[in-house]
Tab-separated table of C-alpha atoms in Angstrom:
chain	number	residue	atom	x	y	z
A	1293	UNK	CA	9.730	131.827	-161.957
A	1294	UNK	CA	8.419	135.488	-160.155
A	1295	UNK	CA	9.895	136.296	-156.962
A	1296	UNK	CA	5.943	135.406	-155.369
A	1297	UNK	CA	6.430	131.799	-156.197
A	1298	UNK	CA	10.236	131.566	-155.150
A	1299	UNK	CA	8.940	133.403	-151.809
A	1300	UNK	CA	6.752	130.932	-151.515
A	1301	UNK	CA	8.376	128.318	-152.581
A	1302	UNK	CA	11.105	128.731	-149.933
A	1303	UNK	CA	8.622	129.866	-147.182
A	1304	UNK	CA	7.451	125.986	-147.968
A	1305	UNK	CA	10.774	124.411	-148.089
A	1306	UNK	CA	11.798	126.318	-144.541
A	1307	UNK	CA	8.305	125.644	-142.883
A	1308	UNK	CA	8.228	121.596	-144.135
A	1309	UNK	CA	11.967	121.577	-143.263
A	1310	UNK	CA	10.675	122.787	-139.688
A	1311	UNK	CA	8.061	120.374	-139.015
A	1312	UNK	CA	9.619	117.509	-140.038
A	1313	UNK	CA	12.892	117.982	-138.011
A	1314	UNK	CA	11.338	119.399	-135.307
A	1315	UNK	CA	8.831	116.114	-135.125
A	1316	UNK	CA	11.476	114.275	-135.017
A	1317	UNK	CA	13.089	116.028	-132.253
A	1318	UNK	CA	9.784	115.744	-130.213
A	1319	UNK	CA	10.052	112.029	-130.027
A	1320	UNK	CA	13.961	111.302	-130.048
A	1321	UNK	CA	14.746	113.777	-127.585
A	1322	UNK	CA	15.213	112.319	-124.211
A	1323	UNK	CA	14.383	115.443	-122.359
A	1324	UNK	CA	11.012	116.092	-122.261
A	1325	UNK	CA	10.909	120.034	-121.706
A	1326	UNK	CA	12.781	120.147	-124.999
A	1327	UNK	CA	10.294	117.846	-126.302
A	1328	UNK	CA	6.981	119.957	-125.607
A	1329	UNK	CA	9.392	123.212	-126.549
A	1330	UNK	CA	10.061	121.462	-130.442
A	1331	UNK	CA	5.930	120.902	-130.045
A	1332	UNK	CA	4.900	124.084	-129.782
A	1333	UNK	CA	7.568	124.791	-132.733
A	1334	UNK	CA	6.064	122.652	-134.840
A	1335	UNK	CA	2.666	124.042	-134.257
A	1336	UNK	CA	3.571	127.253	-134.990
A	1337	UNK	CA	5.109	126.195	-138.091
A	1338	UNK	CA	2.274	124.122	-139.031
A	1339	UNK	CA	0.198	127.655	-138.882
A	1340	UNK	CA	2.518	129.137	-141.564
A	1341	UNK	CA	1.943	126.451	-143.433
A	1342	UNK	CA	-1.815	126.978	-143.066
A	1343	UNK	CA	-1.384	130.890	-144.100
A	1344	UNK	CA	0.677	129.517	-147.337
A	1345	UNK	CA	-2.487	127.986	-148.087
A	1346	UNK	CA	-4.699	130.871	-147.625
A	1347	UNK	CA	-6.460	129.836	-144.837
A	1348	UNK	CA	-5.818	132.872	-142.064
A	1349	UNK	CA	-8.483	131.944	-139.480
A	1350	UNK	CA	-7.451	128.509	-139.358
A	1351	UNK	CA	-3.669	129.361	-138.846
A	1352	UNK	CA	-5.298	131.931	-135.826
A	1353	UNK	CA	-6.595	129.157	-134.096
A	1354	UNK	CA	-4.130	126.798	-134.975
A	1355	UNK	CA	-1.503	128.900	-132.598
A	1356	UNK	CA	-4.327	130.054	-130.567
A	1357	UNK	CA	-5.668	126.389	-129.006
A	1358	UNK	CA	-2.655	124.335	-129.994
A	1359	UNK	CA	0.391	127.122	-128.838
A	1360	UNK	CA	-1.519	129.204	-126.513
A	1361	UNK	CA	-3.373	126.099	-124.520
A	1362	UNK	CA	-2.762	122.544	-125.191
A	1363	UNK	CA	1.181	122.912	-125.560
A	1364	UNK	CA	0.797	124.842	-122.089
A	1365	UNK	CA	-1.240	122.331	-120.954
A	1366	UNK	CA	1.272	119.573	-122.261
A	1367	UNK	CA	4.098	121.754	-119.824
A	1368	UNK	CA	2.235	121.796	-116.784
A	1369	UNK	CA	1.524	118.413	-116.726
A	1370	UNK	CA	5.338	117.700	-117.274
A	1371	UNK	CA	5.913	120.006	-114.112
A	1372	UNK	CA	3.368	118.142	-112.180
A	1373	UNK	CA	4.476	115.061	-113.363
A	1374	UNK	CA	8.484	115.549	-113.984
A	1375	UNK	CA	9.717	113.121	-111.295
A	1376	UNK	CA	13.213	111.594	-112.451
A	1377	UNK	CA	13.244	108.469	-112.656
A	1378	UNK	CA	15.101	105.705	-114.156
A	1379	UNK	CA	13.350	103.458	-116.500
A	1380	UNK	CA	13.547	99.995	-115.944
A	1381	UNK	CA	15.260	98.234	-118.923
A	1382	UNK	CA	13.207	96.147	-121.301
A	1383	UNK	CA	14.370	93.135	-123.105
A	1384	UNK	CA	14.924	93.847	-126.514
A	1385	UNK	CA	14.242	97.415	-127.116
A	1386	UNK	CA	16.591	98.139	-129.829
A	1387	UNK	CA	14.814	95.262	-131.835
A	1388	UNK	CA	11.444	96.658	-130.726
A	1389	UNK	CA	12.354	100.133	-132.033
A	1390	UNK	CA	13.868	98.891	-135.404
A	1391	UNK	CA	10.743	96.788	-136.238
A	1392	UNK	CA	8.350	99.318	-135.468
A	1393	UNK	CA	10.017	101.955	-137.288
A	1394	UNK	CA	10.206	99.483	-140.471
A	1395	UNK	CA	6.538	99.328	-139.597
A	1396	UNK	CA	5.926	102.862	-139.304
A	1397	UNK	CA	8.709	103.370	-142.843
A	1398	UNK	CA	6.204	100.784	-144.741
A	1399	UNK	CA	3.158	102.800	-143.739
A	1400	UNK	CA	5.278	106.180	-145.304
A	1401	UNK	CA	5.701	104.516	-148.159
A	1402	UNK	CA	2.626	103.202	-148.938
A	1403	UNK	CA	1.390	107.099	-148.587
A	1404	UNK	CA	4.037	108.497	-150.495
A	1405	UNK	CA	2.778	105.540	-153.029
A	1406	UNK	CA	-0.853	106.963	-153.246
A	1407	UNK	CA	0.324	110.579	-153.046
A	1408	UNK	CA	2.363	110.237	-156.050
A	1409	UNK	CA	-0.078	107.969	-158.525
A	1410	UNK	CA	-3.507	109.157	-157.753
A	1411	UNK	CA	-4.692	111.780	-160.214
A	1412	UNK	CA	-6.298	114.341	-158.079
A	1413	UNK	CA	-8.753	115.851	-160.193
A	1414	UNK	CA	-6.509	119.527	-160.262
A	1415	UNK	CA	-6.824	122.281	-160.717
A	1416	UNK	CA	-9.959	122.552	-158.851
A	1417	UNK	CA	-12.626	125.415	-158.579
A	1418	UNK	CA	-10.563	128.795	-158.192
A	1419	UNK	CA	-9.878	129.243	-154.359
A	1420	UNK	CA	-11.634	132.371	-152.479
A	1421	UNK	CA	-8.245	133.454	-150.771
A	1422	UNK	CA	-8.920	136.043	-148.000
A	1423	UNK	CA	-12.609	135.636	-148.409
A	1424	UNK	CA	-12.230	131.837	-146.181
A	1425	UNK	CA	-13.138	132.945	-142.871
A	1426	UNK	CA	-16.498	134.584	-143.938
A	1427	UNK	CA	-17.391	131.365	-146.288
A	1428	UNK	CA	-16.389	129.407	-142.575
A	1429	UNK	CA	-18.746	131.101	-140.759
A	1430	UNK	CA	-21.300	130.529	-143.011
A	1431	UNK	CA	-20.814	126.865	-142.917
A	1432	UNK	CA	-20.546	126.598	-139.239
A	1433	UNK	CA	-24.252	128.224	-138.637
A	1434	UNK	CA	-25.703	126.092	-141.759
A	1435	UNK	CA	-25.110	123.151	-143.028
A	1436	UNK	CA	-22.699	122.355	-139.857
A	1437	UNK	CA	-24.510	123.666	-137.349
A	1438	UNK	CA	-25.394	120.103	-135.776
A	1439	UNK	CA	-21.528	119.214	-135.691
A	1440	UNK	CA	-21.291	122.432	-134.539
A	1441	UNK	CA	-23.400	122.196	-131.452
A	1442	UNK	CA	-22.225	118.762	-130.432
A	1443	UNK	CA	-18.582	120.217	-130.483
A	1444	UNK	CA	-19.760	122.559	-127.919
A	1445	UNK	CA	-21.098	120.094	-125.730
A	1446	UNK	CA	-18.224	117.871	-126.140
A	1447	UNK	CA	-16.584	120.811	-124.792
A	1448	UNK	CA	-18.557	121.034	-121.981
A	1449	UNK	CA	-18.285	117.383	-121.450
A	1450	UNK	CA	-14.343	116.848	-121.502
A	1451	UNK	CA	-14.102	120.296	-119.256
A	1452	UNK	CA	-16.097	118.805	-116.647
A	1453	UNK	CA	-14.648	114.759	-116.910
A	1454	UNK	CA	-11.441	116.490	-116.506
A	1455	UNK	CA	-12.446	118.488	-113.444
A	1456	UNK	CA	-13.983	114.840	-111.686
A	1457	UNK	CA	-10.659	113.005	-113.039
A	1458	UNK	CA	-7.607	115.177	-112.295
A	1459	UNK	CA	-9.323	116.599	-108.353
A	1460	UNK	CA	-7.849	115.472	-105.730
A	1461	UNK	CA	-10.116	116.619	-102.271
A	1462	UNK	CA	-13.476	115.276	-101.673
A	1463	UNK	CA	-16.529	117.025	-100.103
A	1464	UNK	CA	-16.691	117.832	-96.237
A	1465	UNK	CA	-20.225	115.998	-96.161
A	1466	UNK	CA	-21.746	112.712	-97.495
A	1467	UNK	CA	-24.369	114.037	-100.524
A	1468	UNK	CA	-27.078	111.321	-99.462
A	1469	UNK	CA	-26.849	111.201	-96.038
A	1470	UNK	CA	-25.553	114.478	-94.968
A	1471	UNK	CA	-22.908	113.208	-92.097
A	1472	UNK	CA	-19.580	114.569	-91.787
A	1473	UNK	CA	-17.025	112.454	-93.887
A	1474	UNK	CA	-13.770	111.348	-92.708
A	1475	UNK	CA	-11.158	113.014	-94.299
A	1476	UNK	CA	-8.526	111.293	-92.577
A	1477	UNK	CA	-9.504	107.837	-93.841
A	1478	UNK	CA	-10.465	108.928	-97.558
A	1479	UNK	CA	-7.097	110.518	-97.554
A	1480	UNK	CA	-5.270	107.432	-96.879
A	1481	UNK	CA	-7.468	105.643	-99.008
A	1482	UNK	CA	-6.341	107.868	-101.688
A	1483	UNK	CA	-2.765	107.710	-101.461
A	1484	UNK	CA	-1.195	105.220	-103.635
A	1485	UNK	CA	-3.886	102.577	-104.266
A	1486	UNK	CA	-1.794	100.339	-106.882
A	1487	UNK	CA	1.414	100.787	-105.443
A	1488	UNK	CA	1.847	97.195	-104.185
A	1489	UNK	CA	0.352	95.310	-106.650
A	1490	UNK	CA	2.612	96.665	-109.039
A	1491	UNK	CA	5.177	93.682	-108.450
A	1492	UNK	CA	3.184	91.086	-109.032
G	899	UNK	CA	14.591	121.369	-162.385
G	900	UNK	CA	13.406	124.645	-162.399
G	901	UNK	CA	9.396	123.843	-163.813
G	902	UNK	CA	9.972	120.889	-161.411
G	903	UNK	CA	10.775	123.168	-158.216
G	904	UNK	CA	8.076	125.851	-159.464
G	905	UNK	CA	5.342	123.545	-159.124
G	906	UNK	CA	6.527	121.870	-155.447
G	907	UNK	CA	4.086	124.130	-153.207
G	908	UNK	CA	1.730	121.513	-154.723
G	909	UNK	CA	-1.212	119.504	-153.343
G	910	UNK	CA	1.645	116.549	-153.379
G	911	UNK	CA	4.444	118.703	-151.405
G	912	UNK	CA	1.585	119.216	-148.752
G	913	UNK	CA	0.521	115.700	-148.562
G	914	UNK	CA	4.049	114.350	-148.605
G	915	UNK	CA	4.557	116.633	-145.286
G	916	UNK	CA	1.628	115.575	-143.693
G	917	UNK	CA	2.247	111.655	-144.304
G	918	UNK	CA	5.718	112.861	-142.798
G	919	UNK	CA	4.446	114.098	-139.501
G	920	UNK	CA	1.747	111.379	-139.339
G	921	UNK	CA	4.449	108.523	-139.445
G	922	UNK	CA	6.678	109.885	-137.015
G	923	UNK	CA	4.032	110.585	-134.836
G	924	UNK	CA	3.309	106.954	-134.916
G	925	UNK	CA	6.312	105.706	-134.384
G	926	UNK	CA	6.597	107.783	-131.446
G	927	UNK	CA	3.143	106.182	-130.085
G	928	UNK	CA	4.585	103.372	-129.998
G	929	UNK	CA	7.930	103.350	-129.054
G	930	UNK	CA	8.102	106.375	-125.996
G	931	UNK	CA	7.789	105.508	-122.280
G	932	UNK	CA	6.758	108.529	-121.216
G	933	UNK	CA	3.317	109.078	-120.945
G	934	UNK	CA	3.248	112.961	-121.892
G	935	UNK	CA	5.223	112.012	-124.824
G	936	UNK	CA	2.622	109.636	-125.851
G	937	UNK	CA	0.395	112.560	-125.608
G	938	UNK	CA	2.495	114.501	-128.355
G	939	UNK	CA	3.095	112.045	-130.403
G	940	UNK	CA	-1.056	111.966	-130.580
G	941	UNK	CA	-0.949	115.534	-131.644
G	942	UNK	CA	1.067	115.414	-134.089
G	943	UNK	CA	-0.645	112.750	-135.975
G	944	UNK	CA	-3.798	115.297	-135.629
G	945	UNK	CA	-1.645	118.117	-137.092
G	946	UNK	CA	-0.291	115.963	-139.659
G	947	UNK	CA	-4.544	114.966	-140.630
G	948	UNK	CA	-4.972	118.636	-140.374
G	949	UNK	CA	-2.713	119.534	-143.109
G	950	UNK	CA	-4.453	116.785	-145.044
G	951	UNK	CA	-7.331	118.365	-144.534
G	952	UNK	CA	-5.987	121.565	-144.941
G	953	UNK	CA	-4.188	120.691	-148.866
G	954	UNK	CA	-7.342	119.545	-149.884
G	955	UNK	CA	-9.766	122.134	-149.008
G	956	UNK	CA	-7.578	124.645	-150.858
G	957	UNK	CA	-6.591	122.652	-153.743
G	958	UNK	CA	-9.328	120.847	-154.782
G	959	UNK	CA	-12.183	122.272	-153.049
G	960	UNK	CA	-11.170	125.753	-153.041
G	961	UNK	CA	-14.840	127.537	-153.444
G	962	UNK	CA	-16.597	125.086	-150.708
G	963	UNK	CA	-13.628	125.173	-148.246
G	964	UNK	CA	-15.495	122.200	-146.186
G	965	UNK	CA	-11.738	120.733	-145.333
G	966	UNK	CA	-11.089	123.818	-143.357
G	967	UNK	CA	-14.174	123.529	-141.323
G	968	UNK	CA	-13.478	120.163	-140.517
G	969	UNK	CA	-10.003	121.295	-139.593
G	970	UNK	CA	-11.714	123.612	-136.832
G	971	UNK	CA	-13.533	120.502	-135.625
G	972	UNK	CA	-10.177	118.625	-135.447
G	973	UNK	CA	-8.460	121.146	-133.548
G	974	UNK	CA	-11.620	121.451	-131.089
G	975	UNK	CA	-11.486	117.329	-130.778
G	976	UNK	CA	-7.987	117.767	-130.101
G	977	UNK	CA	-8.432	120.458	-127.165
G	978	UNK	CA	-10.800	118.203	-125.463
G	979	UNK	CA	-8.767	115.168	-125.634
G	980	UNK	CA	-5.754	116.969	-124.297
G	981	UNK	CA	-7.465	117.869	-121.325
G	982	UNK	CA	-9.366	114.853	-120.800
G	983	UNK	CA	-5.859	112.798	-121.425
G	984	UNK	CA	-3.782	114.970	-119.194
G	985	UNK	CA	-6.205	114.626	-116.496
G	986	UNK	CA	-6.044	110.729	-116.869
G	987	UNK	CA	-2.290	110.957	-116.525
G	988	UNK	CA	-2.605	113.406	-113.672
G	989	UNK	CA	-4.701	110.447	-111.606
G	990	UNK	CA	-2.925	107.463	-112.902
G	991	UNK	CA	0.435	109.167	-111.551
G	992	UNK	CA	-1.182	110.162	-108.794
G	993	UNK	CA	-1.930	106.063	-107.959
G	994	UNK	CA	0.877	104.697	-109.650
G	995	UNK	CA	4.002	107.301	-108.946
G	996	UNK	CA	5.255	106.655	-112.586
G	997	UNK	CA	4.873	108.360	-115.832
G	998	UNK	CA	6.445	104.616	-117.319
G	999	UNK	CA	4.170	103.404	-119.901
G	1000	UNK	CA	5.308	99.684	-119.319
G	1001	UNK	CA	4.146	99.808	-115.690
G	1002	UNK	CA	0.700	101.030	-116.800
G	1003	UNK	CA	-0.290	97.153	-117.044
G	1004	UNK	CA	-3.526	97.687	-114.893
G	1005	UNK	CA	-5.971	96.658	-117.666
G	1006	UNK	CA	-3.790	93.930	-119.491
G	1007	UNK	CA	-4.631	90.400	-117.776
């Protein structure tokens, strides 16, 4: 055993030891600032387990989209959003939580299940290492240049649907006919719509 | 023990992990209240597919590397559900003045 594959070997152990406890921490926890904390924890360590596999652009965006914007995302929504409040009690839940985690154990174990008895066809072809980032490129402006594309204009899409779904004022003037729209009543109109059928 | 732990940064160690993070992201689908939690939960199914993804494009597809490619798409698909999710959420507290799951019954009967 060299002292490259115990390196590695360990970086593994510490990295899987990492995502699985901090996973775990992101959905047990019962604060949720510590929650999207752990998240961005595990994405970081699910980048060095990307660079364990040789894959260095991948790892870059990995802590580039998932750390740097959708785990910031994730934390100003729970400051826009972080009212305290107490839950109202369910019937049951501890019965609820037990079944679905059998559920959720059966579904492990039926992975770990195919994991362990399929052959994979190994070793593959030798793996071009440091070289992965050019050999992306290439695929992303040929044979996956139509995924490619639409990916942008998904983009594009979910930018602007979030713009029209999270904005909150409305224009000064109706679009069609031009007249001066009452703020007043589309405000109240906008506060709480559901509020009082929620008791029903 | 020792050939055994010299082979463990193996296409099977990687899966194992990934089937890992994919079930307790499930489990936490199903079981949190809070609707931001639901959100994380989401991701880190995706991260757990990702590493799928990730094991196989170096292990058995290691001169093609399609797995990582399609690990870029992921992580784009990902982006834009975030937002799009966390704008929902933004609105539906915004109407409802709860981030409780349970009282998100607006669409059931």
């Amino acid at each position: 055993m060299t002292i490259a594959t115990s390196t590695e070997l360990i970086c593994f152990l510490v990295l899987s030891v990492v995502v699985v406890a901090g996973a775990l921490g992101v959905v047990l926890l019962s604060n949720i600032v510590y929650s999207a904390f752990l998240l961005g924890g595990v994405f970081m360590a699910v980048a060095g387990l990307y660079l364990l596999l040789n894959a260095s652009f991948v790892a870059a965006a990995q802590v580039m989209i998932y750390v740097g914007a959708i785990n910031v995302l994730i934390l100003f929504a729970i400051m826009l959003v972080n009212k305290r409040e107490d839950l109202k009690a369910i019937a049951n839940l501890t019965t609820r939580r037990i079944v679905s985690g059998g559920v959720c154990l059966g579904l492990l174990a039926l992975l770990v299940r195919v994991v362990v008895t399929t052959p994979w066809s190994l070793p593959g072809p030798a793996a071009v290492g440091e070289e992965a980032t050019a050999r992306i490129g290439e695929h992303l402006f040929t044979d996956y240049l139509l995924p490619f594309e639409l990916a942008s204009v998904l983009l594009l899409m979910a930018m602007i649907g979030a713009i029209v779904l999270a904005r909150r004022d409305v224009l000064a003037a109706d679009v069609v006919t031009g007249e001066a729209a009452d703020q007043g009543l589309i405000e109240k109109a906008r506060t709480p719509l559901l509020l009082e059928r929620r008791s029903s | 023990m020792n050939d055994l732990l010299s082979t463990i940064p193996s296409l099977q160690a990687y899966l194992l992990v990934a089937a890992m993070l994919f079930c307790i992201g499930v489990w936490g689908l199903i079981n949190s209240r809070n609707a931001v939690r639901v959100l994380m939960s989401i991701e880190l199914m995706l991260n757990g597919v990702n590493i799928n993804l990730m094991a196989f494009s170096s292990y058995v597809d290691g001169d093609l590397i399609r797995g990582q490619v399609f690990a870029v798409f992921v992580i784009t698909v990902a982006a834009a559900e975030a937002a799009v999710g966390l704008a929902i959420l933004l609105s539906l507290y915004r109407n409802r003045v709860t981030v409780d799951m349970e009282q998100f019954n607006l669409l059931r009967w």
